[in-house]
Amino acid sequence: SILLQAAPPVVILSADGVGASQFTPRTMPRLWALAQQGRRGEGLPPFPATTFNGHTTIATGCWPEHHGVVANSYRDPGTGGMVAVAHRIEDFQREPLWVAATRSGVRTAVYHWVGATGPWEGVTPWRLQTFQPGRPDTEGLAFTERALDEGAGLVMVYLSGTDEEGHLQGPTSRATRAKLKHMDGELAPWLQRLLGKHAGLRVILAADHGMAPMRRRIHLPSILDGIPCDLVTHGGSAYVYLKDPSRGAQALAKLRKAGLTAWPRAEVPRSFHLAANARVGDLVVLASEGQWLSRARSSREEQDERRGRAGAHAYSPATPSMRTWLVVLGTGRGPLGRVPLWDLAPTAAAWLGIRWTTPPDGRPLAFGN
């Protein structure tokens, strides 16, 4: 049953691939001016900094090792098969915010969010629009406005951002700058209207990851030649699933000799919050910024990979280009600093009085006056 919404509504907008360094007074002047009336910071993505685990992290308030979407793709230890695109609610191992909100009596609407494909443990949000490729962001904005007009307490919306432009032409390309300008003209007046229309409205503008320009391709099958394995590459990092675990030390030596950073899963740095999940590769590989890891085993696969590698991501959150834009409106003014993306859902939950079945890893942000 839906209860009357007591707290002011909350809107979470994620613009795919918009990095903190892309959000400036020059690239997005109207949104920058609006941000001065709120709070501006930088979002720290999970590792690897990719779309699907980034959005799952925002949605669940959990680390990848707990929510289970450990990258865009991974091997499922239960079936032994590859999950090519981790986009389904069945891929989540923790409760998303929209389910916790619905269980808590908050009328919730979700548009195009990663994993928002159906019920979680029998619970579906009040409004749910699953992802459809090629739809303009204006549809997500109209969805948000209708939901708020009809009494939604929480709205979560995925926007296209600059991910496609960054991959195909680079994060500083003319196409990327044009997309930022378009977003600025579209979002700023819409947000101002919404804030004026709905008393107390709070808005979180975030993203899943940033983007770095690419300089060099590193071909993992050549480095690991002779070691049977399956590879999942994400851009600047990769998972190696060994077919013979006894070859792990040999594979690590080859990767490190090639100048890459590599760990067995159990030795991945604790700050990455990956090691406890068996979906992660037996080995985790990290390249230097500007290098991208290829798993192509044919000229066709190589051609397909190269098409999207003018820019790439999946580096660690310590890499400045991976940090996301982050603006919070409706909670006063002041700096936010650097905020892990897993703190966003707990923040929205605290505002709305949402109760979690299992407490998330993140903590609500504290806003001073």
Short mmCIF file of C-alpha atoms in Angstrom, two decimals:
data_model
loop_
_atom_site.label_atom_id
_atom_site.label_comp_id
_atom_site.label_asym_id
_atom_site.label_seq_id
_atom_site.Cartn_x
_atom_site.Cartn_y
_atom_site.Cartn_z
CA SER A 1 0.00 0.00 0.00
CA ILE A 2 1.11 3.56 -0.68
CA LEU A 3 1.24 5.88 2.30
CA LEU A 4 0.89 9.63 2.21
CA GLN A 5 4.26 11.19 1.44
CA ALA A 6 5.27 13.39 4.38
CA ALA A 7 8.83 14.41 3.46
CA PRO A 8 9.56 16.65 0.45
CA PRO A 9 10.25 14.68 -2.74
CA VAL A 10 13.69 13.59 -3.94
CA VAL A 11 14.92 13.26 -7.53
CA ILE A 12 18.12 11.39 -8.41
CA LEU A 13 19.41 12.02 -11.95
CA SER A 14 22.42 10.13 -13.30
CA ALA A 15 24.00 11.40 -16.53
CA ASP A 16 26.13 8.57 -17.93
CA GLY A 17 29.83 9.32 -18.18
CA VAL A 18 29.85 12.97 -17.08
CA GLY A 19 33.14 13.48 -15.26
CA ALA A 20 33.85 16.10 -12.63
CA SER A 21 36.46 17.67 -14.91
CA GLN A 22 33.85 18.13 -17.66
CA PHE A 23 31.56 20.20 -15.45
CA THR A 24 32.93 23.75 -15.57
CA PRO A 25 31.59 27.34 -15.87
CA ARG A 26 32.61 27.25 -19.52
CA THR A 27 31.13 23.89 -20.57
CA MET A 28 27.85 24.13 -18.62
CA PRO A 29 27.42 27.76 -17.48
CA ARG A 30 23.72 27.59 -16.59
CA LEU A 31 24.03 24.42 -14.52
CA TRP A 32 27.20 25.76 -12.93
CA ALA A 33 25.33 28.88 -11.84
CA LEU A 34 22.50 26.73 -10.49
CA ALA A 35 25.02 24.60 -8.59
CA GLN A 36 26.25 27.71 -6.77
CA GLN A 37 22.80 27.84 -5.16
CA GLY A 38 23.31 24.30 -3.91
CA ARG A 39 26.23 22.04 -3.10
CA ARG A 40 28.87 20.88 -5.57
CA GLY A 41 31.40 18.09 -5.15
CA GLU A 42 32.88 15.09 -6.93
CA GLY A 43 31.51 11.57 -6.97
CA LEU A 44 33.92 8.70 -6.39
CA PRO A 45 32.90 5.67 -8.47
CA PRO A 46 33.43 2.07 -7.47
CA PHE A 47 36.20 0.02 -9.07
CA PRO A 48 36.12 -0.73 -11.90
CA ALA A 49 34.53 2.59 -12.85
CA THR A 50 31.93 1.33 -15.31
CA THR A 51 28.28 2.01 -16.13
CA PHE A 52 26.56 -1.03 -14.69
CA ASN A 53 28.35 -1.36 -11.37
CA GLY A 54 28.36 2.43 -11.00
CA HIS A 55 24.60 2.64 -11.34
CA THR A 56 24.06 -0.41 -9.16
CA THR A 57 26.26 1.21 -6.51
CA ILE A 58 24.19 4.40 -6.63
CA ALA A 59 20.97 2.37 -6.49
CA THR A 60 21.86 0.07 -3.60
CA GLY A 61 24.24 2.16 -1.50
CA CYS A 62 26.52 -0.88 -1.46
CA TRP A 63 29.98 -1.88 -2.58
CA PRO A 64 30.31 -4.08 -5.67
CA GLU A 65 31.35 -7.11 -3.62
CA HIS A 66 27.98 -6.89 -1.84
CA HIS A 67 25.58 -5.80 -4.59
CA GLY A 68 27.13 -8.27 -7.01
CA VAL A 69 27.31 -6.24 -10.22
CA VAL A 70 31.09 -6.29 -10.20
CA ALA A 71 31.46 -4.83 -13.72
CA ASN A 72 29.47 -4.47 -16.93
CA SER A 73 30.20 -8.17 -17.58
CA TYR A 74 31.43 -11.03 -15.42
CA ARG A 75 31.32 -14.79 -15.05
CA ASP A 76 28.50 -16.22 -12.96
CA PRO A 77 30.07 -18.81 -10.62
CA GLY A 78 26.68 -20.45 -10.20
CA THR A 79 26.31 -21.37 -13.87
CA GLY A 80 29.88 -20.97 -15.11
CA GLY A 81 28.52 -18.82 -17.94
CA MET A 82 29.27 -15.23 -18.78
CA VAL A 83 26.82 -12.45 -17.97
CA ALA A 84 27.41 -10.36 -21.07
CA VAL A 85 25.51 -7.28 -19.87
CA ALA A 86 24.62 -7.04 -16.17
CA HIS A 87 21.43 -5.06 -16.70
CA ARG A 88 18.73 -7.18 -15.00
CA ILE A 89 17.25 -6.96 -11.52
CA GLU A 90 18.22 -10.63 -11.19
CA ASP A 91 21.88 -9.56 -11.27
CA PHE A 92 21.45 -7.54 -8.05
CA GLN A 93 22.45 -9.26 -4.81
CA ARG A 94 21.26 -6.35 -2.64
CA GLU A 95 18.01 -4.44 -2.45
CA PRO A 96 17.83 -1.30 -4.62
CA LEU A 97 16.60 2.00 -3.21
CA TRP A 98 13.40 1.90 -5.25
CA VAL A 99 12.41 -1.36 -3.55
CA ALA A 100 13.31 -0.16 -0.05
CA ALA A 101 11.34 3.02 -0.75
CA THR A 102 8.29 1.14 -2.00
CA ARG A 103 8.38 -1.17 1.02
CA SER A 104 8.59 1.92 3.23
CA GLY A 105 5.46 3.46 1.68
CA VAL A 106 7.22 6.03 -0.52
CA ARG A 107 5.63 6.41 -3.94
CA THR A 108 8.55 5.74 -6.27
CA ALA A 109 9.13 6.15 -10.02
CA VAL A 110 12.13 4.77 -11.91
CA TYR A 111 13.12 5.53 -15.52
CA HIS A 112 15.72 3.60 -17.55
CA TRP A 113 17.88 2.80 -14.49
CA VAL A 114 20.31 -0.12 -14.72
CA GLY A 115 18.69 -3.17 -13.15
CA ALA A 116 15.20 -1.68 -13.04
CA THR A 117 13.72 -4.46 -15.17
CA GLY A 118 11.03 -5.92 -12.92
CA PRO A 119 10.18 -6.91 -9.36
CA TRP A 120 12.78 -7.53 -6.68
CA GLU A 121 11.53 -10.16 -4.21
CA GLY A 122 8.03 -9.42 -5.47
CA VAL A 123 8.24 -5.63 -5.09
CA THR A 124 7.87 -3.30 -8.08
CA PRO A 125 7.93 0.51 -7.83
CA TRP A 126 4.77 2.53 -8.48
CA ARG A 127 6.07 3.71 -11.88
CA LEU A 128 8.70 1.74 -13.84
CA GLN A 129 9.95 2.49 -17.35
CA THR A 130 12.56 -0.07 -18.38
CA PHE A 131 15.44 0.96 -20.62
CA GLN A 132 14.72 1.42 -24.32
CA PRO A 133 17.70 2.39 -26.50
CA GLY A 134 17.51 5.55 -28.53
CA ARG A 135 14.95 7.35 -26.41
CA PRO A 136 15.68 11.08 -25.89
CA ASP A 137 16.43 12.39 -22.41
CA THR A 138 13.41 14.70 -22.71
CA GLU A 139 11.26 11.61 -22.13
CA GLY A 140 13.00 11.00 -18.81
CA LEU A 141 12.47 14.60 -17.78
CA ALA A 142 8.78 14.44 -18.73
CA PHE A 143 8.50 11.15 -16.79
CA THR A 144 9.97 12.89 -13.74
CA GLU A 145 7.64 15.85 -13.96
CA ARG A 146 4.53 13.67 -14.33
CA ALA A 147 5.58 11.49 -11.41
CA LEU A 148 6.12 14.50 -9.13
CA ASP A 149 2.79 16.02 -10.21
CA GLU A 150 1.13 12.72 -9.26
CA GLY A 151 2.66 12.63 -5.80
CA ALA A 152 5.91 10.69 -6.20
CA GLY A 153 8.23 10.92 -3.22
CA LEU A 154 11.26 9.47 -5.03
CA VAL A 155 12.15 9.59 -8.72
CA MET A 156 15.28 7.96 -10.15
CA VAL A 157 16.20 8.69 -13.76
CA TYR A 158 19.03 7.62 -16.05
CA LEU A 159 20.13 10.18 -18.66
CA SER A 160 22.41 9.49 -21.62
CA GLY A 161 25.10 11.97 -20.53
CA THR A 162 28.32 12.07 -22.55
CA ASP A 163 29.24 8.38 -22.45
CA GLU A 164 28.67 7.64 -26.13
CA GLU A 165 30.39 10.82 -27.34
CA GLY A 166 33.31 10.18 -24.99
CA HIS A 167 33.82 6.62 -26.20
CA LEU A 168 33.48 7.35 -29.90
CA GLN A 169 35.26 10.70 -30.14
CA GLY A 170 36.95 11.35 -26.80
CA PRO A 171 36.05 13.18 -23.58
CA THR A 172 37.33 16.56 -24.81
CA SER A 173 36.04 16.22 -28.38
CA ARG A 174 33.77 18.70 -30.15
CA ALA A 175 30.93 16.17 -29.94
CA THR A 176 31.33 15.83 -26.18
CA ARG A 177 31.45 19.60 -25.69
CA ALA A 178 28.33 19.95 -27.82
CA LYS A 179 26.50 17.36 -25.71
CA LEU A 180 27.47 19.16 -22.49
CA LYS A 181 26.16 22.42 -23.96
CA HIS A 182 22.92 20.70 -24.96
CA MET A 183 22.48 19.23 -21.48
CA ASP A 184 23.12 22.64 -19.97
CA GLY A 185 20.39 24.26 -22.03
CA GLU A 186 17.94 21.43 -21.39
CA LEU A 187 18.48 20.65 -17.71
CA ALA A 188 19.09 24.04 -16.09
CA PRO A 189 15.73 25.73 -16.88
CA TRP A 190 13.87 22.46 -16.26
CA LEU A 191 15.47 22.07 -12.83
CA GLN A 192 14.76 25.70 -11.92
CA ARG A 193 11.12 25.23 -12.86
CA LEU A 194 10.87 22.01 -10.85
CA LEU A 195 12.47 23.54 -7.77
CA GLY A 196 10.03 26.44 -7.94
CA LYS A 197 7.05 24.15 -8.42
CA HIS A 198 7.65 21.57 -5.68
CA ALA A 199 8.31 22.99 -2.23
CA GLY A 200 11.30 21.45 -0.50
CA LEU A 201 12.33 19.36 -3.54
CA ARG A 202 15.81 17.87 -3.24
CA VAL A 203 17.77 16.90 -6.35
CA ILE A 204 20.95 14.84 -6.70
CA LEU A 205 22.80 15.22 -10.02
CA ALA A 206 25.38 12.47 -10.35
CA ALA A 207 27.00 10.05 -12.79
CA ASP A 208 28.43 6.54 -12.83
CA HIS A 209 32.00 7.30 -13.95
CA GLY A 210 34.13 9.79 -15.83
CA MET A 211 36.11 9.27 -19.04
CA ALA A 212 39.79 9.42 -20.06
CA PRO A 213 41.30 9.85 -23.56
CA MET A 214 43.05 6.75 -24.87
CA ARG A 215 46.59 6.57 -26.22
CA ARG A 216 47.57 2.90 -26.33
CA ARG A 217 46.02 -0.55 -26.76
CA ILE A 218 47.33 -3.51 -24.73
CA HIS A 219 46.41 -6.94 -26.09
CA LEU A 220 45.84 -9.35 -23.21
CA PRO A 221 45.60 -12.58 -25.28
CA SER A 222 49.16 -11.96 -26.52
CA ILE A 223 50.45 -11.35 -23.00
CA LEU A 224 48.68 -14.45 -21.64
CA ASP A 225 49.47 -16.65 -24.63
CA GLY A 226 49.52 -20.30 -23.60
CA ILE A 227 47.45 -19.76 -20.43
CA PRO A 228 43.86 -20.98 -20.94
CA CYS A 229 41.50 -18.32 -19.66
CA ASP A 230 38.39 -16.26 -20.30
CA LEU A 231 38.80 -12.49 -20.36
CA VAL A 232 36.41 -9.69 -19.52
CA THR A 233 37.82 -6.28 -20.39
CA HIS A 234 36.21 -3.03 -19.24
CA GLY A 235 38.54 -0.44 -20.77
CA GLY A 236 41.32 0.36 -18.32
CA SER A 237 40.91 -2.84 -16.30
CA ALA A 238 40.00 -6.48 -16.82
CA TYR A 239 39.10 -9.76 -15.15
CA VAL A 240 40.95 -12.98 -15.95
CA TYR A 241 39.05 -16.22 -15.31
CA LEU A 242 41.60 -19.03 -15.29
CA LYS A 243 40.64 -22.43 -16.67
CA ASP A 244 43.53 -23.92 -14.70
CA PRO A 245 43.90 -22.11 -11.34
CA SER A 246 47.40 -23.54 -10.90
CA ARG A 247 48.55 -21.19 -13.68
CA GLY A 248 47.71 -18.11 -11.62
CA ALA A 249 51.26 -17.24 -10.56
CA GLN A 250 52.50 -17.63 -14.12
CA ALA A 251 49.73 -15.40 -15.44
CA LEU A 252 50.44 -12.73 -12.81
CA ALA A 253 54.11 -12.74 -13.72
CA LYS A 254 53.33 -12.26 -17.40
CA LEU A 255 50.91 -9.40 -16.70
CA ARG A 256 53.32 -7.63 -14.39
CA LYS A 257 56.21 -8.08 -16.81
CA ALA A 258 54.05 -6.30 -19.39
CA GLY A 259 53.84 -3.28 -17.07
CA LEU A 260 50.34 -3.92 -15.78
CA THR A 261 49.16 -3.97 -12.18
CA ALA A 262 47.56 -7.31 -11.33
CA TRP A 263 46.32 -9.10 -8.25
CA PRO A 264 44.74 -12.43 -7.37
CA ARG A 265 41.14 -11.77 -6.33
CA ALA A 266 41.90 -12.33 -2.64
CA GLU A 267 44.67 -9.70 -2.74
CA VAL A 268 42.77 -6.90 -4.49
CA PRO A 269 43.14 -3.72 -2.37
CA ARG A 270 40.47 -3.58 0.34
CA SER A 271 39.45 -0.09 -0.77
CA PHE A 272 38.12 -1.59 -4.02
CA HIS A 273 35.54 -3.69 -2.10
CA LEU A 274 35.68 -6.57 -4.58
CA ALA A 275 37.49 -9.53 -3.06
CA ALA A 276 34.50 -11.09 -1.26
CA ASN A 277 32.49 -11.73 -4.43
CA ALA A 278 33.19 -14.83 -6.54
CA ARG A 279 31.88 -13.07 -9.66
CA VAL A 280 35.17 -11.15 -9.78
CA GLY A 281 37.89 -12.67 -11.94
CA ASP A 282 40.54 -14.97 -10.50
CA LEU A 283 42.92 -12.16 -11.44
CA VAL A 284 42.16 -8.44 -11.57
CA VAL A 285 44.20 -6.34 -14.00
CA LEU A 286 44.63 -2.57 -14.02
CA ALA A 287 46.33 -0.53 -16.74
CA SER A 288 47.78 2.96 -16.51
CA GLU A 289 45.46 5.81 -17.44
CA GLY A 290 45.32 6.21 -21.21
CA GLN A 291 45.91 2.50 -21.85
CA TRP A 292 43.03 0.22 -22.70
CA LEU A 293 42.96 -3.54 -22.44
CA SER A 294 41.89 -5.61 -25.44
CA ARG A 295 40.59 -9.17 -25.42
CA ALA A 296 40.07 -9.35 -29.21
CA ARG A 297 40.87 -12.74 -30.73
CA SER A 298 40.03 -11.78 -34.32
CA SER A 299 40.38 -8.78 -36.60
CA ARG A 300 36.60 -8.28 -36.44
CA GLU A 301 36.62 -8.21 -32.63
CA GLU A 302 39.54 -5.78 -32.69
CA GLN A 303 37.68 -3.50 -35.10
CA ASP A 304 34.60 -3.54 -32.86
CA GLU A 305 36.69 -2.73 -29.78
CA ARG A 306 38.57 0.13 -31.40
CA ARG A 307 35.35 1.83 -32.48
CA GLY A 308 34.57 2.76 -28.87
CA ARG A 309 38.05 3.50 -27.61
CA ALA A 310 38.70 7.16 -28.29
CA GLY A 311 37.83 7.38 -24.63
CA ALA A 312 37.48 4.75 -21.92
CA HIS A 313 37.03 4.30 -18.19
CA ALA A 314 37.14 1.45 -15.62
CA TYR A 315 40.19 2.80 -13.79
CA SER A 316 40.29 3.21 -10.03
CA PRO A 317 38.40 6.01 -8.23
CA ALA A 318 41.79 7.50 -7.35
CA THR A 319 42.16 8.43 -11.04
CA PRO A 320 40.95 12.05 -11.31
CA SER A 321 39.33 11.53 -14.72
CA MET A 322 37.09 8.82 -13.26
CA ARG A 323 35.46 11.14 -10.73
CA THR A 324 31.93 12.23 -11.58
CA TRP A 325 30.09 15.48 -11.40
CA LEU A 326 27.97 15.78 -8.28
CA VAL A 327 25.48 18.51 -7.41
CA VAL A 328 22.89 18.49 -4.63
CA LEU A 329 20.10 21.07 -4.80
CA GLY A 330 17.59 21.92 -2.09
CA THR A 331 19.80 21.37 0.97
CA GLY A 332 21.49 24.73 1.31
CA ARG A 333 24.83 25.86 -0.09
CA GLY A 334 28.41 24.77 0.38
CA PRO A 335 31.07 22.35 -0.85
CA LEU A 336 30.53 18.60 -0.78
CA GLY A 337 34.09 17.43 -1.30
CA ARG A 338 34.59 13.92 -2.68
CA VAL A 339 31.67 11.60 -2.06
CA PRO A 340 31.63 7.82 -2.68
CA LEU A 341 28.68 6.98 -4.90
CA TRP A 342 27.51 4.40 -2.34
CA ASP A 343 26.63 7.28 0.02
CA LEU A 344 23.91 8.67 -2.28
CA ALA A 345 21.15 6.08 -1.73
CA PRO A 346 21.56 6.18 2.08
CA THR A 347 21.32 9.97 1.88
CA ALA A 348 18.05 9.86 -0.05
CA ALA A 349 16.77 7.13 2.28
CA ALA A 350 17.52 9.27 5.34
CA TRP A 351 15.67 12.24 3.81
CA LEU A 352 12.60 10.13 3.08
CA GLY A 353 12.55 7.88 6.15
CA ILE A 354 13.19 4.78 4.04
CA ARG A 355 13.96 1.54 5.88
CA TRP A 356 16.35 -1.01 4.38
CA THR A 357 15.96 -4.78 4.73
CA THR A 358 19.77 -5.01 4.99
CA PRO A 359 21.65 -1.83 5.90
CA PRO A 360 23.77 -0.55 2.99
CA ASP A 361 27.51 0.06 3.10
CA GLY A 362 27.24 3.80 2.52
CA ARG A 363 26.34 6.48 5.03
CA PRO A 364 24.03 9.47 4.69
CA LEU A 365 25.72 12.74 3.90
CA ALA A 366 25.62 15.31 6.68
CA PHE A 367 24.76 18.83 5.55
CA GLY A 368 25.81 21.67 7.80
CA ASN A 369 24.08 25.04 7.65
#
